[in-house]
mmCIF file with all atom_site columns, C-alpha atoms in Angstrom:
data_model
loop_
_atom_site.group_PDB
_atom_site.id
_atom_site.type_symbol
_atom_site.label_atom_id
_atom_site.label_alt_id
_atom_site.label_comp_id
_atom_site.label_asym_id
_atom_site.label_entity_id
_atom_site.label_seq_id
_atom_site.pdbx_PDB_ins_code
_atom_site.Cartn_x
_atom_site.Cartn_y
_atom_site.Cartn_z
_atom_site.occupancy
_atom_site.B_iso_or_equiv
_atom_site.pdbx_formal_charge
_atom_site.auth_seq_id
_atom_site.auth_comp_id
_atom_site.auth_asym_id
_atom_site.auth_atom_id
_atom_site.pdbx_PDB_model_num
ATOM 1   C CA . UNK A 1 1   ? 23.898 20.521 -8.654  1.00 0.00 ? 16  UNK A CA 1
ATOM 2   C CA . UNK A 1 2   ? 21.074 23.409 -8.585  1.00 0.00 ? 17  UNK A CA 1
ATOM 3   C CA . UNK A 1 3   ? 17.239 21.949 -8.153  1.00 0.00 ? 18  UNK A CA 1
ATOM 4   C CA . UNK A 1 4   ? 15.468 24.071 -10.672 1.00 0.00 ? 19  UNK A CA 1
ATOM 5   C CA . UNK A 1 5   ? 12.314 23.885 -12.118 1.00 0.00 ? 20  UNK A CA 1
ATOM 6   C CA . UNK A 1 6   ? 13.647 21.694 -15.486 1.00 0.00 ? 21  UNK A CA 1
ATOM 7   C CA . UNK A 1 7   ? 15.261 19.442 -13.384 1.00 0.00 ? 22  UNK A CA 1
ATOM 8   C CA . UNK A 1 8   ? 11.422 18.976 -11.493 1.00 0.00 ? 23  UNK A CA 1
ATOM 9   C CA . UNK A 1 9   ? 10.018 18.333 -14.256 1.00 0.00 ? 24  UNK A CA 1
ATOM 10  C CA . UNK A 1 10  ? 12.334 15.683 -15.578 1.00 0.00 ? 25  UNK A CA 1
ATOM 11  C CA . UNK A 1 11  ? 12.248 13.847 -12.035 1.00 0.00 ? 26  UNK A CA 1
ATOM 12  C CA . UNK A 1 12  ? 8.487  13.802 -12.834 1.00 0.00 ? 27  UNK A CA 1
ATOM 13  C CA . UNK A 1 13  ? 8.333  12.551 -16.096 1.00 0.00 ? 28  UNK A CA 1
ATOM 14  C CA . UNK A 1 14  ? 10.817 9.849  -15.635 1.00 0.00 ? 29  UNK A CA 1
ATOM 15  C CA . UNK A 1 15  ? 8.938  9.086  -12.492 1.00 0.00 ? 30  UNK A CA 1
ATOM 16  C CA . UNK A 1 16  ? 5.558  8.733  -14.620 1.00 0.00 ? 31  UNK A CA 1
ATOM 17  C CA . UNK A 1 17  ? 7.213  6.353  -17.582 1.00 0.00 ? 32  UNK A CA 1
ATOM 18  C CA . UNK A 1 18  ? 8.795  4.273  -14.999 1.00 0.00 ? 33  UNK A CA 1
ATOM 19  C CA . UNK A 1 19  ? 5.563  3.886  -13.009 1.00 0.00 ? 34  UNK A CA 1
ATOM 20  C CA . UNK A 1 20  ? 3.793  2.421  -15.982 1.00 0.00 ? 35  UNK A CA 1
ATOM 21  C CA . UNK A 1 21  ? 3.692  -1.191 -15.725 1.00 0.00 ? 36  UNK A CA 1
ATOM 22  C CA . UNK A 1 22  ? 2.657  -2.005 -19.708 1.00 0.00 ? 37  UNK A CA 1
ATOM 23  C CA . UNK A 1 23  ? 5.599  -0.488 -21.313 1.00 0.00 ? 38  UNK A CA 1
ATOM 24  C CA . UNK A 1 24  ? 9.145  -0.864 -21.165 1.00 0.00 ? 39  UNK A CA 1
ATOM 25  C CA . UNK A 1 25  ? 11.610 2.293  -21.326 1.00 0.00 ? 40  UNK A CA 1
ATOM 26  C CA . UNK A 1 26  ? 14.859 2.399  -22.613 1.00 0.00 ? 41  UNK A CA 1
ATOM 27  C CA . UNK A 1 27  ? 17.443 5.074  -22.005 1.00 0.00 ? 42  UNK A CA 1
ATOM 28  C CA . UNK A 1 28  ? 16.474 6.507  -25.491 1.00 0.00 ? 43  UNK A CA 1
ATOM 29  C CA . UNK A 1 29  ? 12.800 6.367  -24.856 1.00 0.00 ? 44  UNK A CA 1
ATOM 30  C CA . UNK A 1 30  ? 13.514 8.341  -20.893 1.00 0.00 ? 45  UNK A CA 1
ATOM 31  C CA . UNK A 1 31  ? 15.727 11.164 -23.101 1.00 0.00 ? 46  UNK A CA 1
ATOM 32  C CA . UNK A 1 32  ? 12.891 11.079 -25.573 1.00 0.00 ? 47  UNK A CA 1
ATOM 33  C CA . UNK A 1 33  ? 10.050 11.339 -22.799 1.00 0.00 ? 48  UNK A CA 1
ATOM 34  C CA . UNK A 1 34  ? 11.698 14.095 -20.484 1.00 0.00 ? 49  UNK A CA 1
ATOM 35  C CA . UNK A 1 35  ? 12.341 15.842 -23.833 1.00 0.00 ? 50  UNK A CA 1
ATOM 36  C CA . UNK A 1 36  ? 8.801  16.108 -24.782 1.00 0.00 ? 51  UNK A CA 1
ATOM 37  C CA . UNK A 1 37  ? 7.790  17.131 -21.661 1.00 0.00 ? 52  UNK A CA 1
ATOM 38  C CA . UNK A 1 38  ? 10.148 19.872 -21.719 1.00 0.00 ? 53  UNK A CA 1
ATOM 39  C CA . UNK A 1 39  ? 8.939  21.134 -25.014 1.00 0.00 ? 54  UNK A CA 1
ATOM 40  C CA . UNK A 1 40  ? 5.063  21.246 -23.962 1.00 0.00 ? 55  UNK A CA 1
ATOM 41  C CA . UNK A 1 41  ? 5.933  22.631 -20.200 1.00 0.00 ? 56  UNK A CA 1
ATOM 42  C CA . UNK A 1 42  ? 8.091  25.481 -21.274 1.00 0.00 ? 57  UNK A CA 1
ATOM 43  C CA . UNK A 1 43  ? 8.722  25.249 -25.126 1.00 0.00 ? 58  UNK A CA 1
ATOM 44  C CA . UNK A 1 44  ? 12.313 24.312 -24.596 1.00 0.00 ? 59  UNK A CA 1
ATOM 45  C CA . UNK A 1 45  ? 13.320 22.617 -28.470 1.00 0.00 ? 60  UNK A CA 1
ATOM 46  C CA . UNK A 1 46  ? 17.179 21.831 -27.499 1.00 0.00 ? 61  UNK A CA 1
ATOM 47  C CA . UNK A 1 47  ? 15.656 18.430 -25.946 1.00 0.00 ? 62  UNK A CA 1
ATOM 48  C CA . UNK A 1 48  ? 17.638 16.243 -22.885 1.00 0.00 ? 63  UNK A CA 1
ATOM 49  C CA . UNK A 1 49  ? 21.057 14.508 -23.353 1.00 0.00 ? 64  UNK A CA 1
ATOM 50  C CA . UNK A 1 50  ? 21.270 10.846 -22.334 1.00 0.00 ? 65  UNK A CA 1
ATOM 51  C CA . UNK A 1 51  ? 24.114 12.096 -19.717 1.00 0.00 ? 66  UNK A CA 1
ATOM 52  C CA . UNK A 1 52  ? 21.548 14.375 -18.076 1.00 0.00 ? 67  UNK A CA 1
ATOM 53  C CA . UNK A 1 53  ? 19.144 11.599 -18.192 1.00 0.00 ? 68  UNK A CA 1
ATOM 54  C CA . UNK A 1 54  ? 21.871 9.254  -16.708 1.00 0.00 ? 69  UNK A CA 1
ATOM 55  C CA . UNK A 1 55  ? 21.967 12.069 -13.853 1.00 0.00 ? 70  UNK A CA 1
ATOM 56  C CA . UNK A 1 56  ? 18.379 12.434 -13.231 1.00 0.00 ? 71  UNK A CA 1
ATOM 57  C CA . UNK A 1 57  ? 18.227 8.223  -12.568 1.00 0.00 ? 72  UNK A CA 1
ATOM 58  C CA . UNK A 1 58  ? 21.499 8.593  -10.118 1.00 0.00 ? 73  UNK A CA 1
ATOM 59  C CA . UNK A 1 59  ? 19.862 11.404 -8.311  1.00 0.00 ? 74  UNK A CA 1
ATOM 60  C CA . UNK A 1 60  ? 16.487 9.860  -8.163  1.00 0.00 ? 75  UNK A CA 1
ATOM 61  C CA . UNK A 1 61  ? 18.106 6.693  -6.718  1.00 0.00 ? 76  UNK A CA 1
ATOM 62  C CA . UNK A 1 62  ? 19.989 8.562  -4.110  1.00 0.00 ? 77  UNK A CA 1
ATOM 63  C CA . UNK A 1 63  ? 19.369 10.127 -0.558  1.00 0.00 ? 78  UNK A CA 1
ATOM 64  C CA . UNK A 1 64  ? 19.977 14.230 -2.088  1.00 0.00 ? 79  UNK A CA 1
ATOM 65  C CA . UNK A 1 65  ? 16.768 14.476 -2.706  1.00 0.00 ? 80  UNK A CA 1
ATOM 66  C CA . UNK A 1 66  ? 15.129 12.085 -0.536  1.00 0.00 ? 81  UNK A CA 1
ATOM 67  C CA . UNK A 1 67  ? 13.665 9.929  -3.181  1.00 0.00 ? 82  UNK A CA 1
ATOM 68  C CA . UNK A 1 68  ? 15.553 6.676  -2.659  1.00 0.00 ? 83  UNK A CA 1
ATOM 69  C CA . UNK A 1 69  ? 14.214 5.625  -6.112  1.00 0.00 ? 84  UNK A CA 1
ATOM 70  C CA . UNK A 1 70  ? 13.889 1.572  -6.263  1.00 0.00 ? 85  UNK A CA 1
ATOM 71  C CA . UNK A 1 71  ? 15.185 2.430  -10.169 1.00 0.00 ? 86  UNK A CA 1
ATOM 72  C CA . UNK A 1 72  ? 16.644 -1.306 -12.236 1.00 0.00 ? 87  UNK A CA 1
ATOM 73  C CA . UNK A 1 73  ? 17.415 -2.564 -14.761 1.00 0.00 ? 88  UNK A CA 1
ATOM 74  C CA . UNK A 1 74  ? 16.585 -5.228 -16.113 1.00 0.00 ? 89  UNK A CA 1
ATOM 75  C CA . UNK A 1 75  ? 17.696 -7.219 -19.444 1.00 0.00 ? 90  UNK A CA 1
ATOM 76  C CA . UNK A 1 76  ? 20.888 -4.633 -19.540 1.00 0.00 ? 91  UNK A CA 1
ATOM 77  C CA . UNK A 1 77  ? 18.204 -2.399 -21.238 1.00 0.00 ? 92  UNK A CA 1
ATOM 78  C CA . UNK A 1 78  ? 15.145 -1.272 -19.806 1.00 0.00 ? 93  UNK A CA 1
ATOM 79  C CA . UNK A 1 79  ? 14.295 0.487  -16.749 1.00 0.00 ? 94  UNK A CA 1
ATOM 80  C CA . UNK A 1 80  ? 11.863 0.222  -13.998 1.00 0.00 ? 95  UNK A CA 1
ATOM 81  C CA . UNK A 1 81  ? 11.182 0.917  -10.648 1.00 0.00 ? 96  UNK A CA 1
ATOM 82  C CA . UNK A 1 82  ? 11.761 -2.455 -8.364  1.00 0.00 ? 97  UNK A CA 1
ATOM 83  C CA . UNK A 1 83  ? 8.690  -1.414 -6.026  1.00 0.00 ? 98  UNK A CA 1
ATOM 84  C CA . UNK A 1 84  ? 5.443  -1.989 -8.776  1.00 0.00 ? 99  UNK A CA 1
ATOM 85  C CA . UNK A 1 85  ? 4.376  1.103  -6.357  1.00 0.00 ? 100 UNK A CA 1
ATOM 86  C CA . UNK A 1 86  ? 6.158  2.898  -5.482  1.00 0.00 ? 101 UNK A CA 1
ATOM 87  C CA . UNK A 1 87  ? 6.658  7.001  -7.205  1.00 0.00 ? 102 UNK A CA 1
ATOM 88  C CA . UNK A 1 88  ? 8.658  9.799  -5.946  1.00 0.00 ? 103 UNK A CA 1
ATOM 89  C CA . UNK A 1 89  ? 5.150  11.655 -5.828  1.00 0.00 ? 104 UNK A CA 1
ATOM 90  C CA . UNK A 1 90  ? 3.686  9.982  -2.610  1.00 0.00 ? 105 UNK A CA 1
ATOM 91  C CA . UNK A 1 91  ? 6.697  10.173 -0.617  1.00 0.00 ? 106 UNK A CA 1
ATOM 92  C CA . UNK A 1 92  ? 5.381  9.557  3.553   1.00 0.00 ? 107 UNK A CA 1
ATOM 93  C CA . UNK A 1 93  ? 6.731  12.494 5.953   1.00 0.00 ? 108 UNK A CA 1
ATOM 94  C CA . UNK A 1 94  ? 9.329  11.426 7.925   1.00 0.00 ? 109 UNK A CA 1
ATOM 95  C CA . UNK A 1 95  ? 9.048  10.899 11.401  1.00 0.00 ? 110 UNK A CA 1
ATOM 96  C CA . UNK A 1 96  ? 11.369 13.257 12.556  1.00 0.00 ? 111 UNK A CA 1
ATOM 97  C CA . UNK A 1 97  ? 9.537  15.743 10.127  1.00 0.00 ? 112 UNK A CA 1
ATOM 98  C CA . UNK A 1 98  ? 6.374  14.857 11.793  1.00 0.00 ? 113 UNK A CA 1
ATOM 99  C CA . UNK A 1 99  ? 7.606  15.220 15.292  1.00 0.00 ? 114 UNK A CA 1
ATOM 100 C CA . UNK A 1 100 ? 8.712  18.526 14.828  1.00 0.00 ? 115 UNK A CA 1
ATOM 101 C CA . UNK A 1 101 ? 4.990  19.721 13.381  1.00 0.00 ? 116 UNK A CA 1
ATOM 102 C CA . UNK A 1 102 ? 3.839  18.508 16.695  1.00 0.00 ? 117 UNK A CA 1
ATOM 103 C CA . UNK A 1 103 ? 6.148  20.059 18.548  1.00 0.00 ? 118 UNK A CA 1
ATOM 104 C CA . UNK A 1 104 ? 5.796  23.486 16.681  1.00 0.00 ? 119 UNK A CA 1
ATOM 105 C CA . UNK A 1 105 ? 1.656  22.470 16.543  1.00 0.00 ? 120 UNK A CA 1
ATOM 106 C CA . UNK A 1 106 ? 1.568  22.666 20.400  1.00 0.00 ? 121 UNK A CA 1
ATOM 107 C CA . UNK A 1 107 ? 3.968  25.288 20.986  1.00 0.00 ? 122 UNK A CA 1
ATOM 108 C CA . UNK A 1 108 ? 2.242  27.626 19.160  1.00 0.00 ? 123 UNK A CA 1
ATOM 109 C CA . UNK A 1 109 ? -1.241 26.546 21.393  1.00 0.00 ? 124 UNK A CA 1
ATOM 110 C CA . UNK A 1 110 ? 0.887  27.353 23.737  1.00 0.00 ? 125 UNK A CA 1
ATOM 111 C CA . UNK A 1 111 ? 1.981  30.284 23.013  1.00 0.00 ? 126 UNK A CA 1
ATOM 112 C CA . UNK A 1 112 ? 1.898  31.680 26.346  1.00 0.00 ? 127 UNK A CA 1
ATOM 113 C CA . UNK A 1 113 ? 4.564  29.285 28.171  1.00 0.00 ? 128 UNK A CA 1
ATOM 114 C CA . UNK A 1 114 ? 7.178  29.000 25.341  1.00 0.00 ? 129 UNK A CA 1
ATOM 115 C CA . UNK A 1 115 ? 9.433  31.566 25.019  1.00 0.00 ? 130 UNK A CA 1
ATOM 116 C CA . UNK A 1 116 ? 9.306  33.289 21.047  1.00 0.00 ? 131 UNK A CA 1
ATOM 117 C CA . UNK A 1 117 ? 12.664 32.260 20.342  1.00 0.00 ? 132 UNK A CA 1
ATOM 118 C CA . UNK A 1 118 ? 12.236 28.844 20.610  1.00 0.00 ? 133 UNK A CA 1
ATOM 119 C CA . UNK A 1 119 ? 8.529  28.783 18.142  1.00 0.00 ? 134 UNK A CA 1
ATOM 120 C CA . UNK A 1 120 ? 10.358 30.446 15.686  1.00 0.00 ? 135 UNK A CA 1
ATOM 121 C CA . UNK A 1 121 ? 13.250 28.435 15.312  1.00 0.00 ? 136 UNK A CA 1
ATOM 122 C CA . UNK A 1 122 ? 10.926 25.506 15.248  1.00 0.00 ? 137 UNK A CA 1
ATOM 123 C CA . UNK A 1 123 ? 8.429  26.916 12.960  1.00 0.00 ? 138 UNK A CA 1
ATOM 124 C CA . UNK A 1 124 ? 12.162 27.821 10.415  1.00 0.00 ? 139 UNK A CA 1
ATOM 125 C CA . UNK A 1 125 ? 12.705 24.062 10.628  1.00 0.00 ? 140 UNK A CA 1
ATOM 126 C CA . UNK A 1 126 ? 8.960  22.752 9.705   1.00 0.00 ? 141 UNK A CA 1
ATOM 127 C CA . UNK A 1 127 ? 9.228  24.877 7.019   1.00 0.00 ? 142 UNK A CA 1
ATOM 128 C CA . UNK A 1 128 ? 12.832 23.622 5.711   1.00 0.00 ? 143 UNK A CA 1
ATOM 129 C CA . UNK A 1 129 ? 11.254 20.550 5.792   1.00 0.00 ? 144 UNK A CA 1
ATOM 130 C CA . UNK A 1 130 ? 8.429  20.983 4.584   1.00 0.00 ? 145 UNK A CA 1
ATOM 131 C CA . UNK A 1 131 ? 9.283  22.434 1.660   1.00 0.00 ? 146 UNK A CA 1
ATOM 132 C CA . UNK A 1 132 ? 11.582 19.751 0.904   1.00 0.00 ? 147 UNK A CA 1
ATOM 133 C CA . UNK A 1 133 ? 8.667  17.476 0.626   1.00 0.00 ? 148 UNK A CA 1
ATOM 134 C CA . UNK A 1 134 ? 6.841  19.837 -1.307  1.00 0.00 ? 149 UNK A CA 1
ATOM 135 C CA . UNK A 1 135 ? 9.972  20.049 -4.166  1.00 0.00 ? 150 UNK A CA 1
ATOM 136 C CA . UNK A 1 136 ? 9.662  15.839 -4.221  1.00 0.00 ? 151 UNK A CA 1
ATOM 137 C CA . UNK A 1 137 ? 5.309  16.478 -5.491  1.00 0.00 ? 152 UNK A CA 1
#
């Protein structure tokens, strides 16, 4: 599945909706919210399908993008986050990514003692991981 700005906009819209504890969100409500957001931000008038929002929810629940969103359905109709404090935009940096950043900084500080290819490899890994984190926000 290609990750594009429209998908990211839908994910952020769904996230914003599910973080609102003062509203009960049905699937149709989420479809409307995503359609409105796409119109407001991108001028897209064709709207979003129910199937697209269902797929977005499944993607957000999965580990494919690292969200693992605790989205639950209650009363067989309404959607919310099981953890009221959860948000896809507040995903902490993973331990292994943190260790890579620390290692890259250390290698750059001591560049005289380090092979330039090693620095390049580490920086490439750090860049890929940080780009993935930025996509989530």
